[in-house]
PDB file of C-alpha atoms and ligand atoms in Angstrom:
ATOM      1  CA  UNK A  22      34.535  15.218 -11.839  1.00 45.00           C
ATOM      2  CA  UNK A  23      31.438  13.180 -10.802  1.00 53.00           C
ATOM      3  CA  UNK A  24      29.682  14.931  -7.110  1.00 57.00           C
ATOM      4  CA  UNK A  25      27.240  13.539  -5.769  1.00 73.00           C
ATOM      5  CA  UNK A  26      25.911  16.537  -3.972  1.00 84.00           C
ATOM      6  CA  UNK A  27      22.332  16.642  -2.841  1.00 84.00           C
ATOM      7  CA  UNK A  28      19.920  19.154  -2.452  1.00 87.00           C
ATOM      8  CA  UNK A  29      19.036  22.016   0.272  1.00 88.00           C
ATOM      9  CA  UNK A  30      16.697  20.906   2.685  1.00 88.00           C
ATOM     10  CA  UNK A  31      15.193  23.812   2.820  1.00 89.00           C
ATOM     11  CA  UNK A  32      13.773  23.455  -1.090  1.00 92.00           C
ATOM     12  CA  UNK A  33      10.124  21.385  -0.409  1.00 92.00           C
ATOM     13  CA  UNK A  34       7.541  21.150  -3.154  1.00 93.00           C
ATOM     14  CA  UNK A  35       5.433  23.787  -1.050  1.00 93.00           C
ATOM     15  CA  UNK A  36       7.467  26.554  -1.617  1.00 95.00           C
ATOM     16  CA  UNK A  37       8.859  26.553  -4.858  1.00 96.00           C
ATOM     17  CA  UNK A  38       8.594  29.562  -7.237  1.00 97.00           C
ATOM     18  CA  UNK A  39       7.800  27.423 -10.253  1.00 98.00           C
ATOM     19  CA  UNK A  40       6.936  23.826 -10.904  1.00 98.00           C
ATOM     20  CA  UNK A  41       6.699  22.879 -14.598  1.00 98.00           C
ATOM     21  CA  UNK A  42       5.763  19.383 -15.888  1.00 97.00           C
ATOM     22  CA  UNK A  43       7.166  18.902 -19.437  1.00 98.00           C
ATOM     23  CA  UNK A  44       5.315  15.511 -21.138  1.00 97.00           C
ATOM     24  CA  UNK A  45       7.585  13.124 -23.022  1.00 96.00           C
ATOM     25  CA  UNK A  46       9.308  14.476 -26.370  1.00 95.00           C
ATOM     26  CA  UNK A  47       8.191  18.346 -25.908  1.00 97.00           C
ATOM     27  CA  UNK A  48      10.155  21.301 -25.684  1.00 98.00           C
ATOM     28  CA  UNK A  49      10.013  23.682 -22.874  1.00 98.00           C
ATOM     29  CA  UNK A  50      11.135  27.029 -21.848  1.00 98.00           C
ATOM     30  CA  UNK A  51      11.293  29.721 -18.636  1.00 98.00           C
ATOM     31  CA  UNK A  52      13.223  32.815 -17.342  1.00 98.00           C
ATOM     32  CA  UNK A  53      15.101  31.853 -14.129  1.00 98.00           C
ATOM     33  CA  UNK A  54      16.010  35.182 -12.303  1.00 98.00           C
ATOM     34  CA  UNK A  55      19.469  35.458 -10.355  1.00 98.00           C
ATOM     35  CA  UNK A  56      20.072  33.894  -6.966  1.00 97.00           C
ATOM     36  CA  UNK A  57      17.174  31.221  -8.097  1.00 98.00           C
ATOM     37  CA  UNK A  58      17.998  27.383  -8.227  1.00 97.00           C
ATOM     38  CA  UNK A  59      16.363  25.414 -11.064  1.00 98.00           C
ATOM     39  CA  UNK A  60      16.016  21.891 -10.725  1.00 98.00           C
ATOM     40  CA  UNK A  61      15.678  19.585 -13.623  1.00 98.00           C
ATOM     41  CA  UNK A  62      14.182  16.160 -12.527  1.00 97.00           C
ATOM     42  CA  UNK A  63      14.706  12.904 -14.709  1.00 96.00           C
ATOM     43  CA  UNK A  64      11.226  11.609 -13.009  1.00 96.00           C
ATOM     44  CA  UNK A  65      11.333   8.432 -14.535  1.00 96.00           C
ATOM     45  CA  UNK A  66      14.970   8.065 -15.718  1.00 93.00           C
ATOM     46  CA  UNK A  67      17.238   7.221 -18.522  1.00 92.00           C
ATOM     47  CA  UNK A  68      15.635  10.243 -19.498  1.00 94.00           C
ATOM     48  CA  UNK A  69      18.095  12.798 -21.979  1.00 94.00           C
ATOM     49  CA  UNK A  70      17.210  16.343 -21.064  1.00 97.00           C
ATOM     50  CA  UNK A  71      18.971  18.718 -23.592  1.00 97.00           C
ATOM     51  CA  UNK A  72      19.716  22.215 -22.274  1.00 98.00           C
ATOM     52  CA  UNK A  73      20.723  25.485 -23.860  1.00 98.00           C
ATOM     53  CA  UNK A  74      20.795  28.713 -21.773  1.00 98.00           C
ATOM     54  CA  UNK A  75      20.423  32.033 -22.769  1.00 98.00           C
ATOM     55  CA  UNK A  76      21.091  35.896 -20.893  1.00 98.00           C
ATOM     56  CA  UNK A  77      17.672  36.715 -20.366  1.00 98.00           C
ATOM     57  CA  UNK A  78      18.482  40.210 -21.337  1.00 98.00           C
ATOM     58  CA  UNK A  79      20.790  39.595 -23.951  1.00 98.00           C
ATOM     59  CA  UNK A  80      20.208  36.340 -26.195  1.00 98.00           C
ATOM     60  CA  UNK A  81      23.459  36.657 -27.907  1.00 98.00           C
ATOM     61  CA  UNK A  82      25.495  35.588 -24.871  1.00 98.00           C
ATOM     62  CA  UNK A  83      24.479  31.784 -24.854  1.00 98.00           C
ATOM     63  CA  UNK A  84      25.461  28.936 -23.317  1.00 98.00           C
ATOM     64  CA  UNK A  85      29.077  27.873 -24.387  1.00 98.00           C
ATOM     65  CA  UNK A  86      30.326  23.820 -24.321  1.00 97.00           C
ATOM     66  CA  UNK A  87      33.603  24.923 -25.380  1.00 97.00           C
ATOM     67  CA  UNK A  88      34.045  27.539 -22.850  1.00 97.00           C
ATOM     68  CA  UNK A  89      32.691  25.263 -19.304  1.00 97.00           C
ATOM     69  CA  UNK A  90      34.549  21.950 -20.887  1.00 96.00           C
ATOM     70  CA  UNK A  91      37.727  24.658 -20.979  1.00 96.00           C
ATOM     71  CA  UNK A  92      36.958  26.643 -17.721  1.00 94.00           C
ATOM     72  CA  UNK A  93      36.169  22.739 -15.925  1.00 91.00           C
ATOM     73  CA  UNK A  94      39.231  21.495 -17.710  1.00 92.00           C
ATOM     74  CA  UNK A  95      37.259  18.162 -17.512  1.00 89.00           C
ATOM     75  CA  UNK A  96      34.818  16.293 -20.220  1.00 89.00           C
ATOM     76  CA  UNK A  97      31.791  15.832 -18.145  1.00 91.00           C
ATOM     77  CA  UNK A  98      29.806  18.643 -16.296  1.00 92.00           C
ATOM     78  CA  UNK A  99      28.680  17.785 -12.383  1.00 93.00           C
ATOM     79  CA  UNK A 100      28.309  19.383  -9.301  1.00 93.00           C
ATOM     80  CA  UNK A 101      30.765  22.222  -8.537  1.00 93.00           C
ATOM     81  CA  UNK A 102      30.376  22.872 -12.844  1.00 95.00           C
ATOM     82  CA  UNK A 103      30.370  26.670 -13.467  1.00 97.00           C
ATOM     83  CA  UNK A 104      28.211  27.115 -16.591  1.00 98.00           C
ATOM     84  CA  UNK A 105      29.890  29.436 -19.198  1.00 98.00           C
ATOM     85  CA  UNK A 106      28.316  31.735 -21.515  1.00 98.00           C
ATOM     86  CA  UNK A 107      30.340  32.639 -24.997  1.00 98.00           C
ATOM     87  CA  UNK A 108      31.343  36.064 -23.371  1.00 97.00           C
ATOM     88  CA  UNK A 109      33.178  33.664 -20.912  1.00 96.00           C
ATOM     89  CA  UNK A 110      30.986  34.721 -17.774  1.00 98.00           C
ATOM     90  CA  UNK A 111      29.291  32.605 -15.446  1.00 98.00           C
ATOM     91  CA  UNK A 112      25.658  31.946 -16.184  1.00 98.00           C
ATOM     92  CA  UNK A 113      24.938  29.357 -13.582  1.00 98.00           C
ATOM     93  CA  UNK A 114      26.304  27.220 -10.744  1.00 97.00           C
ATOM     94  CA  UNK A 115      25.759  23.615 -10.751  1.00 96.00           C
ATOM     95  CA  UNK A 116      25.368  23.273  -7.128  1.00 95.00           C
ATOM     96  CA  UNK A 117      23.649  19.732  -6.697  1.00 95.00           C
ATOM     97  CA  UNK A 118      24.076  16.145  -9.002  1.00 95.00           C
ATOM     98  CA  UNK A 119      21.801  13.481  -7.806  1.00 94.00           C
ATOM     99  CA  UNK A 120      23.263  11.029 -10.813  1.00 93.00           C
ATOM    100  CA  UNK A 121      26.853  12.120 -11.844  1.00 90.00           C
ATOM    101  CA  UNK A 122      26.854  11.801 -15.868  1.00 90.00           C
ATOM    102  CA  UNK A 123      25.920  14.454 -18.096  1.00 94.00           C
ATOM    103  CA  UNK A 124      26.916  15.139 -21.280  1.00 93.00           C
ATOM    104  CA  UNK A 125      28.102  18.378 -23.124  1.00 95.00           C
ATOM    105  CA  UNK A 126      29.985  16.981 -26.568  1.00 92.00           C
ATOM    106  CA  UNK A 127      27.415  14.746 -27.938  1.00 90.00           C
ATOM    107  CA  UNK A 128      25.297  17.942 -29.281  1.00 92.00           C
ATOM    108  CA  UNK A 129      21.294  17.324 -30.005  1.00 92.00           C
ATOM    109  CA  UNK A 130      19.700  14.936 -32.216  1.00 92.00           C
ATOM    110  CA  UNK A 131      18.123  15.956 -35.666  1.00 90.00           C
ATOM    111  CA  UNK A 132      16.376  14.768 -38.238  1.00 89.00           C
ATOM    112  CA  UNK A 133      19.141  15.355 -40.611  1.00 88.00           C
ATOM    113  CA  UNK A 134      21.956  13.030 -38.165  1.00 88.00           C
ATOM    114  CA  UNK A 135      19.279  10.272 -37.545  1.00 88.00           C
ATOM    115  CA  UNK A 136      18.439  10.190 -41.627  1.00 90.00           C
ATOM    116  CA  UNK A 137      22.379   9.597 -41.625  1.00 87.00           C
ATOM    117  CA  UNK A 138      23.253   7.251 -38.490  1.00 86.00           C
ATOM    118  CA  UNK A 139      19.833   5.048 -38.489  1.00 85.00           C
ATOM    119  CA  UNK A 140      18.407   5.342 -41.845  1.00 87.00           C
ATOM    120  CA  UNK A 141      16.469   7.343 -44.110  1.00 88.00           C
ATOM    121  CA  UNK A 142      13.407   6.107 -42.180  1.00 86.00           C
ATOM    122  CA  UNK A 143      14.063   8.074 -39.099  1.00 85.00           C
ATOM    123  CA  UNK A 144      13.675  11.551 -41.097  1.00 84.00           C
ATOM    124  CA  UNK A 145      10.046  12.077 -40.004  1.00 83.00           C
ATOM    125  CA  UNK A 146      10.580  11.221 -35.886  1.00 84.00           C
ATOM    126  CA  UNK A 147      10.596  14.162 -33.989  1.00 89.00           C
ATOM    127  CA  UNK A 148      14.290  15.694 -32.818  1.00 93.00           C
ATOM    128  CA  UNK A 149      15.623  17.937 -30.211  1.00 96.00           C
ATOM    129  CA  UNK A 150      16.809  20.481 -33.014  1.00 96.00           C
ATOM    130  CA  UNK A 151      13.098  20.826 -34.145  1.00 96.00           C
ATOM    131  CA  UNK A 152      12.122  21.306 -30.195  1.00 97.00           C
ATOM    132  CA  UNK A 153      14.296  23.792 -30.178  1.00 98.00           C
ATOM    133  CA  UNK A 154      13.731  25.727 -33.191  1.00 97.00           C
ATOM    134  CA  UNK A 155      10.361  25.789 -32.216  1.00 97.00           C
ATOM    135  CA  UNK A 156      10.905  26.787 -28.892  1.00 98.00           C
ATOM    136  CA  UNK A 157      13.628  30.094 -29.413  1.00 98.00           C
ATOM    137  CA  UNK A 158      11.335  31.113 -32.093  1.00 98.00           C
ATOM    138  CA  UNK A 159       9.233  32.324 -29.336  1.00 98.00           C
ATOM    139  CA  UNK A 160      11.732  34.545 -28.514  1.00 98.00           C
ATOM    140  CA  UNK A 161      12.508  36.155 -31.853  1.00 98.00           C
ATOM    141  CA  UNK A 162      15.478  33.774 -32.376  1.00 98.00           C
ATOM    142  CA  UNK A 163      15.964  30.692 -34.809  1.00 97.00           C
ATOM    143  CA  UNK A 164      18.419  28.108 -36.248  1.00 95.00           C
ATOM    144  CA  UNK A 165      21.434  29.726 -35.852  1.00 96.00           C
ATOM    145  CA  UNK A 166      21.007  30.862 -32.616  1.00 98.00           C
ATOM    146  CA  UNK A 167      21.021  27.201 -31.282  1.00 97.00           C
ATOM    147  CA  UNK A 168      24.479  26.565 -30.155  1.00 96.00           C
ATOM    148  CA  UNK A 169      25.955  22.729 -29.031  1.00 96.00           C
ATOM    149  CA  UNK A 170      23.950  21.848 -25.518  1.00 97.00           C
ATOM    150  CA  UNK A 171      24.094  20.032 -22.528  1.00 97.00           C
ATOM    151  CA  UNK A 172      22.851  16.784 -22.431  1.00 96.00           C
ATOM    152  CA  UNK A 173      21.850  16.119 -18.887  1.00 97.00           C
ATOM    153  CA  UNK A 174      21.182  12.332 -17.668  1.00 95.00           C
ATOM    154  CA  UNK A 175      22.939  11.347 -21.244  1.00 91.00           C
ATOM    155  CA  UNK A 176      25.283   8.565 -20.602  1.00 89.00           C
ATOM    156  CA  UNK A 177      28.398   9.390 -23.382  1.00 90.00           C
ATOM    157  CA  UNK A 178      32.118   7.905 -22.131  1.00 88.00           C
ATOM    158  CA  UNK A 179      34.566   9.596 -23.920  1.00 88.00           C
ATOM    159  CA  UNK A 180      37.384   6.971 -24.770  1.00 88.00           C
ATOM    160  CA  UNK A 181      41.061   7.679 -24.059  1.00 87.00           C
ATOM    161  CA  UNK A 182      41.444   8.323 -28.000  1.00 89.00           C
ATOM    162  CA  UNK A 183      38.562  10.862 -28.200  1.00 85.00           C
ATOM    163  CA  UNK A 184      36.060   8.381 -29.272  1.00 88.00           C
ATOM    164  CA  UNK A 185      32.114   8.121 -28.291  1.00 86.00           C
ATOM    165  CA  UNK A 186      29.310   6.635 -28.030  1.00 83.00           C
ATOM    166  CA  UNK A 187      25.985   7.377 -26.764  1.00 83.00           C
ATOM    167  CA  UNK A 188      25.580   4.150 -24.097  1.00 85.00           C
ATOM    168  CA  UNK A 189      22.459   3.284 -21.869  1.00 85.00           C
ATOM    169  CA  UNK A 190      21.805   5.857 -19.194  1.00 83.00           C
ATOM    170  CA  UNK A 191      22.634   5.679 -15.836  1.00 86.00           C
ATOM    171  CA  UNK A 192      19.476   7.606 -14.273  1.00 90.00           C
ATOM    172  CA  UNK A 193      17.208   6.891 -11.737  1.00 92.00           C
ATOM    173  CA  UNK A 194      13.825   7.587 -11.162  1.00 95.00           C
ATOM    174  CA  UNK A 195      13.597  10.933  -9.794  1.00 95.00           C
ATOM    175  CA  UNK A 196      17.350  11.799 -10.063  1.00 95.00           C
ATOM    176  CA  UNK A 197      18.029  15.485 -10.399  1.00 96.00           C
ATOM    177  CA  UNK A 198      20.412  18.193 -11.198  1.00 97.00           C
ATOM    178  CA  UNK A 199      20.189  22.112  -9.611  1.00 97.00           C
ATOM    179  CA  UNK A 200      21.774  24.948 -10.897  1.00 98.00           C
ATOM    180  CA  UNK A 201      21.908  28.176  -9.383  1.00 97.00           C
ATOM    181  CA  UNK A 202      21.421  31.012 -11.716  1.00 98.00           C
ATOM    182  CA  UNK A 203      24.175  33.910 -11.601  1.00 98.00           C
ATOM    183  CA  UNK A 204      22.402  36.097 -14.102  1.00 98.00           C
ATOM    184  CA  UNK A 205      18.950  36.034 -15.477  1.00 98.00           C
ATOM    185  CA  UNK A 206      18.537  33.544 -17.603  1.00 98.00           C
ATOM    186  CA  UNK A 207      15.931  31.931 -20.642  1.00 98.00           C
ATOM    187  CA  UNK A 208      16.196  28.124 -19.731  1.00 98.00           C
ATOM    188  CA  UNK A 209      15.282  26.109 -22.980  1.00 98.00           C
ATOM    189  CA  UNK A 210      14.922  22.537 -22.882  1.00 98.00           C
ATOM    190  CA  UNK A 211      14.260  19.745 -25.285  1.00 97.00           C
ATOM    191  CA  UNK A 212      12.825  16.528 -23.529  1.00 97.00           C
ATOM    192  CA  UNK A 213      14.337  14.053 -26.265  1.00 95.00           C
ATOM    193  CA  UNK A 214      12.092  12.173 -28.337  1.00 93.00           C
ATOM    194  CA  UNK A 215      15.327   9.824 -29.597  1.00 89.00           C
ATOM    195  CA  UNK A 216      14.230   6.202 -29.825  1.00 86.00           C
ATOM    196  CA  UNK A 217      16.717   4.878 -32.070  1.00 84.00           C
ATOM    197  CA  UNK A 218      20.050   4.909 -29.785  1.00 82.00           C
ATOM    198  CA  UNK A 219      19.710   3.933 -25.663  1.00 79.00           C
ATOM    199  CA  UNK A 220      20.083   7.760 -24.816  1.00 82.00           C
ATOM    200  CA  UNK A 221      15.866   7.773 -23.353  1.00 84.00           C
ATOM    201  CA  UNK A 222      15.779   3.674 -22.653  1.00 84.00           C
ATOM    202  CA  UNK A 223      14.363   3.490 -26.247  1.00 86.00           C
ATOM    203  CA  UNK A 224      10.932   5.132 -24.396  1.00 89.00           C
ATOM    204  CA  UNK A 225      11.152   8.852 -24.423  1.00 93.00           C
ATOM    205  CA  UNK A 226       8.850   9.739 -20.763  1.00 95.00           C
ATOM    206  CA  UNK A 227       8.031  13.048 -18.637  1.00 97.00           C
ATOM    207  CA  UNK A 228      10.310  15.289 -17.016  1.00 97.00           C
ATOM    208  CA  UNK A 229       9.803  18.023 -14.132  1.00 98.00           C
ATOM    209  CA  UNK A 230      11.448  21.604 -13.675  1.00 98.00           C
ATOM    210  CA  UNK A 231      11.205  23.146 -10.368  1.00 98.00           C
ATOM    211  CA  UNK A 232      12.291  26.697  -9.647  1.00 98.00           C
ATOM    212  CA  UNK A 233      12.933  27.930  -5.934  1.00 97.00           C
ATOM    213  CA  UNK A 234      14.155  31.517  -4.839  1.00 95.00           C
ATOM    214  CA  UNK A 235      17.458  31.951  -3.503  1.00 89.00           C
ATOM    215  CA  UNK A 236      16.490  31.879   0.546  1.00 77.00           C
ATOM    216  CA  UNK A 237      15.263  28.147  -0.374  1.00 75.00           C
TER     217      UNK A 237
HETATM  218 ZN1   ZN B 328      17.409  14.369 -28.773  1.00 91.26          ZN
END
């Protein structure tokens, strides 16, 4: 499933709700209320933005891989993708796809995978799990509240015999995704500080999130 769907033109940078600009390898995090579209820009591209949601009133329903790979019967998550919690409801709609390759099996980097795939070396580099420790600790929750993610703008065929392998990004400057939230939800993000596989172009960089309400 691969849409290329673009966005309202009705959203303009005058009238969003929130704009957030989220500097290279940091972790980020906001409530987006139902009926809002987020939109999570790749501003300079080749840019891996990992993505967990939470219920904004409930953090134990969480974003589910299993349950929107299942629900999409496909691999890959694009416009037209209804976002699954692990109570099996809808969290958000993915109503616009600018690119056309995200990722939802590859799960986020840590210190403890790069020690094993790139060397013991790599165990001091910052990693999305860290980002995101540190960021749902804000929130009263902690490691094992951080369930597998979405990679957005991470480039990760998945071979006819189940095989895969993070590969250069496709991205663009400015590409985007937009997701329109069906309850309210805590977006957290990880802007992926990998430099030892092509997932950021080897040169993690900034990312935008842009929030509009639903008339927009
Ligand atoms: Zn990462």
């Amino acid at each position: 499933m691969t849409n290329f769907i673009q966005t309202s033109p009705l959203r303009t940078l005058e009238n969003t709700v929130q704009d957030h600009y989220i500097a290279a390898e940091k972790p980020f995090s906001t409530v987006i209320l139902k009926g809002q579209t987020v939109r999570i820009e790749d501003s300079y591209g080749q840019q891996a933005i990992d993505t967990l949601f939470y219920n904004a009133e409930d953090y134990s329903e969480r974003y589910s891989s299993q349950d929107t790979v299942r629900e999409q019967n496909a691999a890959y998550i694009s416009a037209g993708t209804k976002v699954m919690s692990n109570e099996g409801r809808v969290m958000l709609r993915m109503t616009a796809d600018s690119c056309g390759r995200h990722d939802t099996s590859a799960g986020a980097c840590s210190c403890e995978s790069n020690t094993v795939r790139f060397g013991h070396g790599t165990k001091y580099l910052h990693a999305c799990r860290d980002n995101f420790v540190a960021e749902v600790a804000k929130y009263g929750m902690g490691k094992r509240d951080i369930p597998a993610n979405i990679n957005f703008f991470m480039n990760v065929p998945i071979s006819p015999n189940g095989g895969m392998t993070i590969v250069d990004g496709i991205s663009s400057p400015g590409d985007y995704v937009e997701l329109e939230a069906e309850m309210d939800v805590l977006l957290v993000i990880s802007n992926c500080p990998q430099i030892n596989n092509p997932c950021n172009g080897f040169d993690p960089t900034p990312i935008r999130v842009l929030v509009w309400d639903g008339e927009a």
